[in-house]
Tab-separated table of C-alpha atoms in Angstrom:
chain	number	residue	atom	x	y	z
A	1	MET	CA	-26.403	9.129	-0.198
A	2	PRO	CA	-24.456	6.256	-1.834
A	3	THR	CA	-25.277	2.600	-1.383
A	4	THR	CA	-23.684	0.698	1.520
A	5	LEU	CA	-20.912	-1.774	0.697
A	6	VAL	CA	-21.731	-5.197	2.180
A	7	ALA	CA	-19.156	-7.877	2.991
A	8	GLU	CA	-20.031	-11.372	1.817
A	9	GLU	CA	-19.169	-14.571	3.683
A	10	SER	CA	-18.348	-16.207	0.352
A	11	GLN	CA	-15.436	-13.803	-0.119
A	12	ILE	CA	-13.676	-15.274	2.905
A	13	THR	CA	-14.380	-18.776	1.642
A	14	ASN	CA	-12.969	-17.896	-1.771
A	15	LEU	CA	-9.855	-16.514	-0.114
A	16	ASN	CA	-9.209	-19.771	1.710
A	17	LEU	CA	-9.847	-21.757	-1.470
A	18	MET	CA	-7.467	-19.564	-3.408
A	19	PHE	CA	-4.603	-20.307	-1.046
A	20	GLY	CA	-5.545	-23.924	-0.331
A	21	ALA	CA	-3.236	-26.765	-1.333
A	22	SER	CA	-5.056	-27.327	-4.638
A	23	GLY	CA	-5.775	-23.740	-5.572
A	24	VAL	CA	-2.642	-21.672	-5.150
A	25	LYS	CA	-2.431	-18.918	-7.787
A	26	CYS	CA	1.127	-17.840	-7.069
A	27	ASN	CA	4.661	-19.175	-6.961
A	28	GLU	CA	5.155	-18.441	-3.279
A	29	LEU	CA	5.246	-20.846	-0.369
A	30	VAL	CA	1.932	-21.229	1.416
A	31	THR	CA	1.429	-22.408	4.961
A	32	THR	CA	-1.493	-22.627	7.356
A	33	LEU	CA	-1.536	-21.658	11.017
A	34	SER	CA	-4.001	-21.724	13.837
A	35	SER	CA	-6.034	-18.650	14.605
A	36	GLU	CA	-4.109	-18.264	17.889
A	37	ALA	CA	-0.653	-18.269	16.265
A	38	THR	CA	1.168	-14.979	15.738
A	39	THR	CA	3.189	-13.988	12.701
A	40	PHE	CA	6.269	-14.335	14.904
A	41	ASP	CA	5.237	-17.949	15.568
A	42	ILE	CA	5.065	-18.717	11.859
A	43	ILE	CA	8.480	-17.138	11.261
A	44	GLN	CA	9.978	-19.349	13.964
A	45	SER	CA	8.282	-22.368	12.434
A	46	ILE	CA	9.596	-21.548	8.950
A	47	ILE	CA	13.165	-21.188	10.205
A	48	LYS	CA	13.010	-24.353	12.324
A	49	THR	CA	11.434	-26.649	9.756
A	50	LYS	CA	13.111	-25.315	6.615
A	51	THR	CA	16.687	-24.813	7.864
A	52	THR	CA	18.272	-26.511	4.845
A	53	GLU	CA	16.147	-24.776	2.214
A	54	ILE	CA	15.348	-21.385	3.706
A	55	HIS	CA	16.413	-18.401	1.634
A	56	SER	CA	16.974	-15.248	3.625
A	57	PRO	CA	15.734	-12.612	3.714
A	58	PHE	CA	12.080	-13.583	3.521
A	59	SER	CA	8.722	-12.008	4.283
A	60	VAL	CA	5.479	-13.382	5.675
A	61	LEU	CA	2.162	-12.191	4.257
A	62	ASP	CA	-0.525	-12.802	6.894
A	63	LEU	CA	-3.897	-13.096	5.177
A	64	ARG	CA	-5.706	-12.848	8.505
A	65	VAL	CA	-4.551	-9.236	8.725
A	66	VAL	CA	-5.849	-8.551	5.198
A	67	ILE	CA	-9.281	-9.926	6.150
A	68	ASP	CA	-9.414	-7.875	9.353
A	69	LEU	CA	-8.472	-4.688	7.511
A	70	MET	CA	-11.106	-5.256	4.833
A	71	ASN	CA	-13.759	-5.851	7.485
A	72	LYS	CA	-12.729	-2.650	9.271
A	73	TRP	CA	-12.864	-0.675	6.015
A	74	LYS	CA	-16.383	-1.896	5.293
A	75	THR	CA	-17.448	-1.096	8.852
A	76	ASN	CA	-15.930	2.388	9.009
A	77	LEU	CA	-16.528	3.463	5.410
A	78	PRO	CA	-19.557	1.480	4.259
A	79	PHE	CA	-20.262	3.918	1.404
A	80	VAL	CA	-16.699	3.939	-0.006
A	81	LYS	CA	-15.541	1.297	-2.494
A	82	PRO	CA	-11.855	0.480	-2.005
A	83	PHE	CA	-9.598	0.683	-5.072
A	84	TYR	CA	-6.290	-0.613	-3.716
A	85	ALA	CA	-3.289	1.448	-4.925
A	86	VAL	CA	-1.146	-1.253	-6.526
A	87	LYS	CA	2.010	0.893	-6.427
A	88	CYS	CA	2.152	0.497	-2.652
A	89	ASN	CA	2.864	-3.238	-2.860
A	90	PRO	CA	2.281	-5.173	-6.094
A	91	ASN	CA	2.879	-8.645	-4.634
A	92	ILE	CA	0.676	-10.937	-6.713
A	93	SER	CA	-0.514	-13.047	-3.773
A	94	PHE	CA	-1.502	-9.908	-1.906
A	95	LEU	CA	-3.377	-8.582	-4.940
A	96	GLY	CA	-5.124	-11.934	-5.288
A	97	ALA	CA	-6.246	-11.849	-1.664
A	98	LEU	CA	-7.632	-8.333	-2.032
A	99	ALA	CA	-9.412	-9.284	-5.244
A	100	SER	CA	-11.051	-12.262	-3.524
A	101	LEU	CA	-12.223	-9.958	-0.735
A	102	GLY	CA	-13.915	-7.646	-3.221
A	103	SER	CA	-11.356	-4.880	-3.634
A	104	ASN	CA	-11.063	-2.920	-6.858
A	105	PHE	CA	-7.745	-1.503	-8.023
A	106	ASP	CA	-6.016	1.822	-8.646
A	107	CYS	CA	-3.346	1.244	-11.310
A	108	ALA	CA	-0.836	3.777	-12.624
A	109	SER	CA	0.905	1.819	-15.399
A	110	PRO	CA	0.346	-0.995	-17.904
A	111	THR	CA	2.439	-3.337	-15.748
A	112	GLU	CA	0.146	-2.792	-12.769
A	113	ILE	CA	-2.949	-3.239	-14.929
A	114	GLU	CA	-1.531	-6.438	-16.397
A	115	SER	CA	-0.855	-7.878	-12.928
A	116	VAL	CA	-4.420	-7.237	-11.786
A	117	LEU	CA	-5.979	-8.595	-14.980
A	118	SER	CA	-3.863	-11.774	-14.672
A	119	LEU	CA	-5.892	-12.610	-11.555
A	120	GLY	CA	-9.121	-12.683	-13.546
A	121	VAL	CA	-10.221	-9.256	-12.307
A	122	SER	CA	-12.611	-7.523	-14.697
A	123	PRO	CA	-11.211	-4.315	-16.257
A	124	ASP	CA	-14.248	-2.390	-14.986
A	125	ARG	CA	-12.790	-2.874	-11.478
A	126	ILE	CA	-9.716	-0.841	-12.435
A	127	ILE	CA	-9.243	2.916	-12.483
A	128	TYR	CA	-6.213	4.168	-14.406
A	129	ALA	CA	-5.342	6.713	-11.725
A	130	ASN	CA	-2.427	8.478	-13.375
A	131	PRO	CA	-3.179	12.035	-14.580
A	132	CYS	CA	-0.290	11.980	-17.086
A	133	LYS	CA	0.142	8.934	-19.337
A	134	SER	CA	2.211	8.271	-22.429
A	135	GLU	CA	0.344	7.670	-25.663
A	136	ALA	CA	1.551	4.053	-25.747
A	137	HIS	CA	0.098	3.459	-22.287
A	138	ILE	CA	-3.233	4.970	-23.265
A	139	LYS	CA	-3.329	2.618	-26.262
A	140	TYR	CA	-2.691	-0.301	-23.902
A	141	ALA	CA	-5.633	0.722	-21.707
A	142	VAL	CA	-7.854	0.707	-24.802
A	143	SER	CA	-6.668	-2.778	-25.777
A	144	VAL	CA	-7.544	-4.338	-22.405
A	145	GLY	CA	-10.802	-2.458	-21.789
A	146	VAL	CA	-9.791	-0.109	-18.976
A	147	ASN	CA	-12.162	2.750	-19.682
A	148	ILE	CA	-11.853	5.226	-16.822
A	149	THR	CA	-8.888	7.456	-15.994
A	150	THR	CA	-7.874	10.654	-14.224
A	151	PHE	CA	-6.681	13.901	-15.826
A	152	ASP	CA	-5.726	17.418	-14.762
A	153	SER	CA	-4.537	19.160	-17.944
A	154	VAL	CA	-5.746	20.090	-21.428
A	155	GLY	CA	-2.820	18.180	-22.895
A	156	GLU	CA	-4.096	14.949	-21.358
A	157	VAL	CA	-7.557	15.600	-22.797
A	158	GLU	CA	-6.031	15.879	-26.263
A	159	LYS	CA	-4.143	12.574	-25.895
A	160	ILE	CA	-7.204	10.725	-24.634
A	161	LYS	CA	-9.418	12.177	-27.382
A	162	LYS	CA	-6.977	10.901	-29.989
A	163	TRP	CA	-6.268	7.427	-28.602
A	164	HIS	CA	-9.154	6.514	-26.244
A	165	PRO	CA	-12.252	8.579	-27.204
A	166	LYS	CA	-14.649	6.298	-25.312
A	167	CYS	CA	-12.796	6.676	-22.019
A	168	GLU	CA	-14.575	8.321	-19.085
A	169	LEU	CA	-12.627	10.967	-17.197
A	170	ILE	CA	-12.247	11.883	-13.556
A	171	LEU	CA	-10.897	15.381	-12.955
A	172	ARG	CA	-8.080	15.421	-10.383
A	173	ILE	CA	-8.177	18.603	-8.288
A	174	LYS	CA	-5.732	20.084	-5.808
A	175	PRO	CA	-6.958	20.515	-2.208
A	176	LYS	CA	-6.874	24.194	-1.263
A	177	GLU	CA	-5.564	23.975	2.290
A	178	GLU	CA	-2.240	22.762	3.679
A	179	THR	CA	-2.893	19.253	4.983
A	180	GLY	CA	0.290	18.673	6.993
A	181	ALA	CA	1.142	15.536	5.002
A	182	ARG	CA	4.808	14.564	4.744
A	183	PHE	CA	4.231	13.465	1.155
A	184	ARG	CA	2.286	16.266	-0.537
A	185	LEU	CA	1.065	14.747	-3.785
A	186	GLY	CA	-0.531	18.057	-4.731
A	187	LEU	CA	2.931	19.340	-5.656
A	188	LYS	CA	2.773	17.214	-8.807
A	189	TYR	CA	-0.895	16.581	-9.578
A	190	GLY	CA	-4.238	18.304	-9.366
A	191	ALA	CA	-5.973	21.261	-11.032
A	192	PHE	CA	-6.562	24.522	-9.184
A	193	LEU	CA	-10.190	25.533	-8.762
A	194	ASN	CA	-9.824	28.440	-11.209
A	195	GLU	CA	-8.599	25.973	-13.864
A	196	VAL	CA	-11.627	23.692	-13.537
A	197	PRO	CA	-14.011	25.468	-16.013
A	198	GLU	CA	-11.414	25.428	-18.799
A	199	LEU	CA	-10.660	21.735	-18.239
A	200	LEU	CA	-14.326	20.769	-18.159
A	201	LYS	CA	-15.017	22.718	-21.360
A	202	ALA	CA	-11.993	21.154	-23.079
A	203	ALA	CA	-13.205	17.643	-22.241
A	204	ASP	CA	-16.759	18.486	-23.320
A	205	MET	CA	-15.611	19.936	-26.658
A	206	ALA	CA	-13.507	16.790	-27.193
A	207	GLY	CA	-16.623	14.659	-26.763
A	208	LEU	CA	-15.280	13.080	-23.589
A	209	LYS	CA	-17.478	12.451	-20.554
A	210	VAL	CA	-16.202	13.761	-17.222
A	211	THR	CA	-17.827	11.409	-14.777
A	212	GLY	CA	-16.370	12.548	-11.483
A	213	VAL	CA	-13.798	14.328	-9.324
A	214	ALA	CA	-10.702	13.006	-7.546
A	215	PHE	CA	-8.335	14.434	-4.953
A	216	HIS	CA	-5.566	13.261	-2.614
A	217	ILE	CA	-4.797	15.062	0.652
A	218	GLY	CA	-1.308	13.506	0.820
A	219	SER	CA	0.255	10.649	2.746
A	220	MET	CA	1.792	10.291	6.188
A	221	GLY	CA	0.638	12.647	8.916
A	222	ALA	CA	-2.075	14.490	7.003
A	223	ASN	CA	-4.696	16.281	9.094
A	224	THR	CA	-7.840	14.187	8.631
A	225	GLN	CA	-9.949	17.366	8.800
A	226	ALA	CA	-8.564	18.058	5.316
A	227	TYR	CA	-10.979	15.483	3.906
A	228	ARG	CA	-13.850	17.794	4.766
A	229	GLY	CA	-12.411	20.729	2.852
A	230	ALA	CA	-11.473	18.551	-0.115
A	231	ILE	CA	-14.928	16.963	-0.317
A	232	LEU	CA	-16.531	20.411	-0.203
A	233	LEU	CA	-14.204	21.521	-3.006
A	234	ALA	CA	-15.216	18.452	-5.039
A	235	LYS	CA	-18.864	19.394	-4.545
A	236	THR	CA	-18.046	22.824	-5.994
A	237	VAL	CA	-16.646	21.116	-9.102
A	238	PHE	CA	-19.819	18.995	-9.411
A	239	GLU	CA	-21.845	22.221	-9.334
A	240	THR	CA	-19.566	23.917	-11.870
A	241	ALA	CA	-20.095	21.055	-14.326
A	242	SER	CA	-23.836	21.317	-13.824
A	243	ARG	CA	-23.793	25.085	-14.527
A	244	LEU	CA	-21.882	24.424	-17.737
A	245	GLY	CA	-24.652	22.095	-18.859
A	246	MET	CA	-22.476	18.975	-18.751
A	247	PRO	CA	-23.812	15.487	-17.902
A	248	LYS	CA	-24.275	14.887	-14.194
A	249	MET	CA	-21.179	13.623	-12.415
A	250	LYS	CA	-21.511	10.437	-10.375
A	251	ILE	CA	-18.067	9.535	-8.951
A	252	LEU	CA	-16.305	11.071	-5.947
A	253	ASP	CA	-12.755	9.722	-5.538
A	254	ILE	CA	-11.401	10.629	-2.089
A	255	GLY	CA	-7.893	9.335	-2.843
A	256	GLY	CA	-5.590	7.602	-0.371
A	257	GLY	CA	-3.285	8.528	2.485
A	258	PHE	CA	-5.023	6.206	4.957
A	259	SER	CA	-3.203	4.420	7.753
A	260	SER	CA	-4.574	1.433	9.649
A	261	GLY	CA	-4.202	2.987	13.113
A	262	SER	CA	-6.374	5.305	15.163
A	263	LYS	CA	-6.172	8.044	12.517
A	264	PHE	CA	-8.233	5.820	10.234
A	265	ASP	CA	-11.134	6.027	12.681
A	266	GLU	CA	-10.733	9.793	12.800
A	267	ALA	CA	-10.539	10.050	9.008
A	268	SER	CA	-13.621	7.860	8.611
A	269	LEU	CA	-15.708	10.117	10.831
A	270	ASN	CA	-14.689	13.214	8.873
A	271	ILE	CA	-15.292	11.551	5.498
A	272	ASN	CA	-18.707	10.140	6.412
A	273	ASP	CA	-19.853	13.423	7.913
A	274	ALA	CA	-18.639	15.471	4.938
A	275	ILE	CA	-20.327	13.187	2.394
A	276	LYS	CA	-23.564	13.381	4.342
A	277	SER	CA	-23.326	17.162	4.617
A	278	TYR	CA	-22.329	18.020	1.050
A	279	PHE	CA	-23.790	15.172	-1.033
A	280	GLU	CA	-26.955	14.390	0.926
A	281	ASN	CA	-29.215	14.635	-2.134
A	282	GLU	CA	-26.920	12.693	-4.493
A	283	ASP	CA	-28.659	9.308	-4.299
A	284	ASP	CA	-26.716	7.803	-7.200
A	285	LEU	CA	-23.297	8.994	-6.001
A	286	ILE	CA	-20.476	6.432	-6.181
A	287	VAL	CA	-17.690	7.102	-3.671
A	288	ILE	CA	-14.335	5.391	-4.114
A	289	GLY	CA	-11.051	5.526	-2.202
A	290	GLU	CA	-7.502	4.534	-3.104
A	291	PRO	CA	-6.010	2.947	0.046
A	292	GLY	CA	-2.468	1.629	-0.228
A	293	THR	CA	-0.598	1.786	3.070
A	294	TYR	CA	-3.837	1.007	4.912
A	295	PHE	CA	-3.947	-2.521	3.496
A	296	ALA	CA	-0.252	-3.225	2.895
A	297	GLU	CA	1.771	-1.883	5.811
A	298	THR	CA	0.880	-4.210	8.692
A	299	THR	CA	0.243	-7.228	6.477
A	300	PHE	CA	3.918	-8.076	5.806
A	301	THR	CA	6.691	-8.974	8.271
A	302	LEU	CA	10.351	-9.234	7.259
A	303	ALA	CA	12.852	-11.792	8.612
A	304	THR	CA	16.572	-11.144	8.085
A	305	LYS	CA	19.649	-13.116	9.132
A	306	VAL	CA	22.774	-11.817	10.871
A	307	ILE	CA	25.630	-12.405	8.424
A	308	GLY	CA	28.409	-10.467	10.134
A	309	LYS	CA	29.483	-9.059	13.517
A	310	ARG	CA	32.093	-6.698	14.940
A	311	VAL	CA	32.695	-5.688	18.593
A	312	ARG	CA	34.224	-2.348	19.522
A	313	ASP	CA	34.197	-1.898	23.308
A	314	GLU	CA	30.521	-1.579	24.262
A	315	LEU	CA	29.397	-1.011	20.683
A	316	ARG	CA	28.109	-3.936	18.654
A	317	GLU	CA	28.009	-3.780	14.848
A	318	TYR	CA	26.016	-6.298	12.825
A	319	TRP	CA	25.416	-6.947	9.144
A	320	ILE	CA	22.134	-8.435	7.937
A	321	ASP	CA	21.117	-9.660	4.477
A	322	ASP	CA	18.589	-6.943	3.632
A	323	GLY	CA	18.964	-3.186	3.796
A	324	ILE	CA	17.929	0.274	2.662
A	325	TYR	CA	18.311	-0.636	-1.011
A	326	GLY	CA	15.964	-3.557	-0.434
A	327	THR	CA	12.930	-4.151	1.748
A	328	LEU	CA	14.165	-1.795	4.473
A	329	CYS	CA	14.197	1.279	2.222
A	330	ARG	CA	11.595	3.092	4.343
A	331	THR	CA	13.886	3.158	7.378
A	332	VAL	CA	15.768	6.102	5.848
A	333	TYR	CA	12.769	8.360	6.580
A	334	ASP	CA	12.705	9.950	10.009
A	335	TYR	CA	8.974	9.276	10.424
A	336	PHE	CA	9.358	5.500	10.135
A	337	ILE	CA	9.400	3.803	13.543
A	338	VAL	CA	11.449	0.619	13.325
A	339	MET	CA	9.819	-2.296	15.124
A	340	CYS	CA	12.550	-4.903	15.484
A	341	SER	CA	12.460	-8.254	17.333
A	342	ILE	CA	15.105	-10.940	17.665
A	343	LEU	CA	15.358	-14.680	17.205
A	344	ARG	CA	18.572	-16.008	18.758
A	345	PHE	CA	20.022	-19.315	17.610
A	346	ASP	CA	21.999	-21.025	20.357
A	347	SER	CA	24.488	-23.890	20.230
A	348	LYS	CA	21.730	-26.445	20.882
A	349	HIS	CA	19.864	-25.345	17.740
A	350	LYS	CA	16.925	-23.934	19.645
A	351	TYR	CA	15.380	-20.553	19.071
A	352	ASP	CA	15.378	-18.249	22.065
A	353	THR	CA	12.974	-15.300	22.104
A	354	SER	CA	13.196	-14.547	25.836
A	355	GLU	CA	13.876	-11.064	27.149
A	356	HIS	CA	17.512	-10.259	27.892
A	357	THR	CA	18.460	-7.780	30.593
A	358	LYS	CA	21.852	-6.953	29.091
A	359	THR	CA	21.726	-4.911	25.900
A	360	TYR	CA	24.372	-3.044	23.937
A	361	PRO	CA	24.184	0.011	21.710
A	362	SER	CA	24.142	-1.622	18.290
A	363	THR	CA	24.486	-0.529	14.694
A	364	VAL	CA	22.877	-2.703	12.038
A	365	PHE	CA	24.125	-2.476	8.456
A	366	GLY	CA	22.629	-3.818	5.256
A	367	PRO	CA	24.587	-6.107	2.920
A	368	THR	CA	25.737	-3.595	0.267
A	369	CYS	CA	29.107	-1.852	0.178
A	370	ASP	CA	27.512	1.570	0.614
A	371	SER	CA	28.137	2.954	4.101
A	372	THR	CA	24.758	4.734	4.037
A	373	ASP	CA	23.161	1.273	3.994
A	374	THR	CA	22.537	1.532	7.740
A	375	ILE	CA	19.252	0.420	9.288
A	376	LEU	CA	19.773	1.032	13.019
A	377	LYS	CA	22.182	3.223	14.981
A	378	GLU	CA	22.878	2.776	18.703
A	379	TYR	CA	19.804	0.586	18.937
A	380	PRO	CA	19.606	-1.479	22.177
A	381	LEU	CA	20.048	-5.144	21.272
A	382	PRO	CA	21.196	-8.174	23.257
A	383	GLU	CA	24.383	-9.925	22.209
A	384	LEU	CA	23.740	-11.500	18.818
A	385	GLU	CA	25.727	-14.092	16.941
A	386	MET	CA	26.047	-15.195	13.331
A	387	ASN	CA	22.825	-16.802	11.983
A	388	ASP	CA	20.621	-15.123	14.569
A	389	TRP	CA	17.597	-13.336	13.104
A	390	LEU	CA	16.165	-9.827	13.232
A	391	VAL	CA	12.448	-9.566	12.492
A	392	PHE	CA	10.896	-6.287	11.317
A	393	SER	CA	7.141	-5.651	11.563
A	394	ASN	CA	5.003	-3.385	9.341
A	395	MET	CA	7.141	-3.926	6.250
A	396	GLY	CA	4.492	-4.019	3.523
A	397	ALA	CA	4.019	-0.439	2.311
A	398	TYR	CA	6.468	1.017	-0.207
A	399	THR	CA	9.149	-1.503	0.743
A	400	THR	CA	9.683	-4.232	-1.844
A	401	ALA	CA	7.894	-1.970	-4.342
A	402	CYS	CA	10.692	0.593	-3.982
A	403	SER	CA	13.604	-1.814	-3.580
A	404	THR	CA	16.478	-2.219	-6.018
A	405	ASN	CA	19.112	-4.803	-6.952
A	406	PHE	CA	21.928	-2.408	-6.101
A	407	ASN	CA	25.285	-4.144	-5.670
A	408	GLY	CA	23.621	-7.358	-6.837
A	409	PHE	CA	21.563	-7.793	-3.653
A	410	SER	CA	17.820	-8.391	-3.968
A	411	SER	CA	15.143	-7.823	-1.352
A	412	SER	CA	12.775	-10.302	0.298
A	413	ALA	CA	10.353	-9.866	-2.609
A	414	LYS	CA	11.534	-13.146	-4.123
A	415	ASN	CA	10.899	-15.137	-0.935
A	416	ILE	CA	7.368	-14.769	0.412
A	417	TYR	CA	5.512	-17.091	2.757
A	418	VAL	CA	1.735	-16.689	2.655
A	419	SER	CA	0.068	-17.651	5.919
A	420	TYR	CA	-3.633	-18.064	6.621
A	421	SER	CA	-5.878	-19.786	9.141
A	422	SER	CA	-6.923	-23.341	8.395
């Protein structure tokens, strides 16, 4: 069985130092809050105290949530080293926090690698987890010392042999069973089991070392039992390599698709049990995972301002300054549950967050001229006025990372407040 991952107290200390007044490593605004304060409290405080300089929309990155999630990961999956999937949210402050807490990184492009390296992270803490890379990008990996990558085709072997012959390879395989995931990454990547011998032989003949196996069961709604079948399939690939007389594999990459809710507990049980069952005698096994949404989703909260209003009988229509082409891009998917709160700004310049008995069916539009830029339809909201605020929770995963500057409007990515406990 693999070695247990142990959390160090110094990592938390380093995190606080990194975001202290004298040690900020980012261009974003940093604020402290008491351990009892909520993210909603800090948003109210930002709006109240920075009325003349506040740029809306803005997001709050709560480092307390990052710490809690890392602690939970290390408790639930003590044998699995986290390699955060940078594509999920590449915010530099967020990456810095994860690095200080001991995370490694899954990068899919030179830009992502460059961001991680800029934080002082060693290149041996990066896996280039993209099974198909351009030759120029492979050359970049060589130049910065990133020496492990994924592959799933003979063509990729040939490119790596030519441009990065010292690189270690991890074979990406396709899980056999239907996992129920809304985003089935196996449609694009992963070798079938019957393709494995040819790929292993091609890498061996090229003089490249295949050091492990990777898979991804898909994201959003995947059946966590699928981890068991995928880990068993990976074990089959380990055995195939051994029969072919290749060097012993040492890395099992269980991919991503993790959420931070109750399904994470369920997934952890299945993963731990499968590793124990199928890799019990592999004492030097290194298990890694590629969590993205798990760390990013609940860590960011978005604050947007009401910039327009229209009343049509009982219907209320509002415009806010972020939308589906910006941070709120995920709201177009039917699986995404919008968690929206309000901050009302009354004539006495006080913020009112009390419950209101009277609500109206409300439509909330984004700022662009595209009529599909609609965030909420017939959503029950109290009467809102210009310069009131709508606050959206769980806005960290595939939000700003997927946003655009369509129509000249940018997302909250440019305005981030980093909050942590003093």
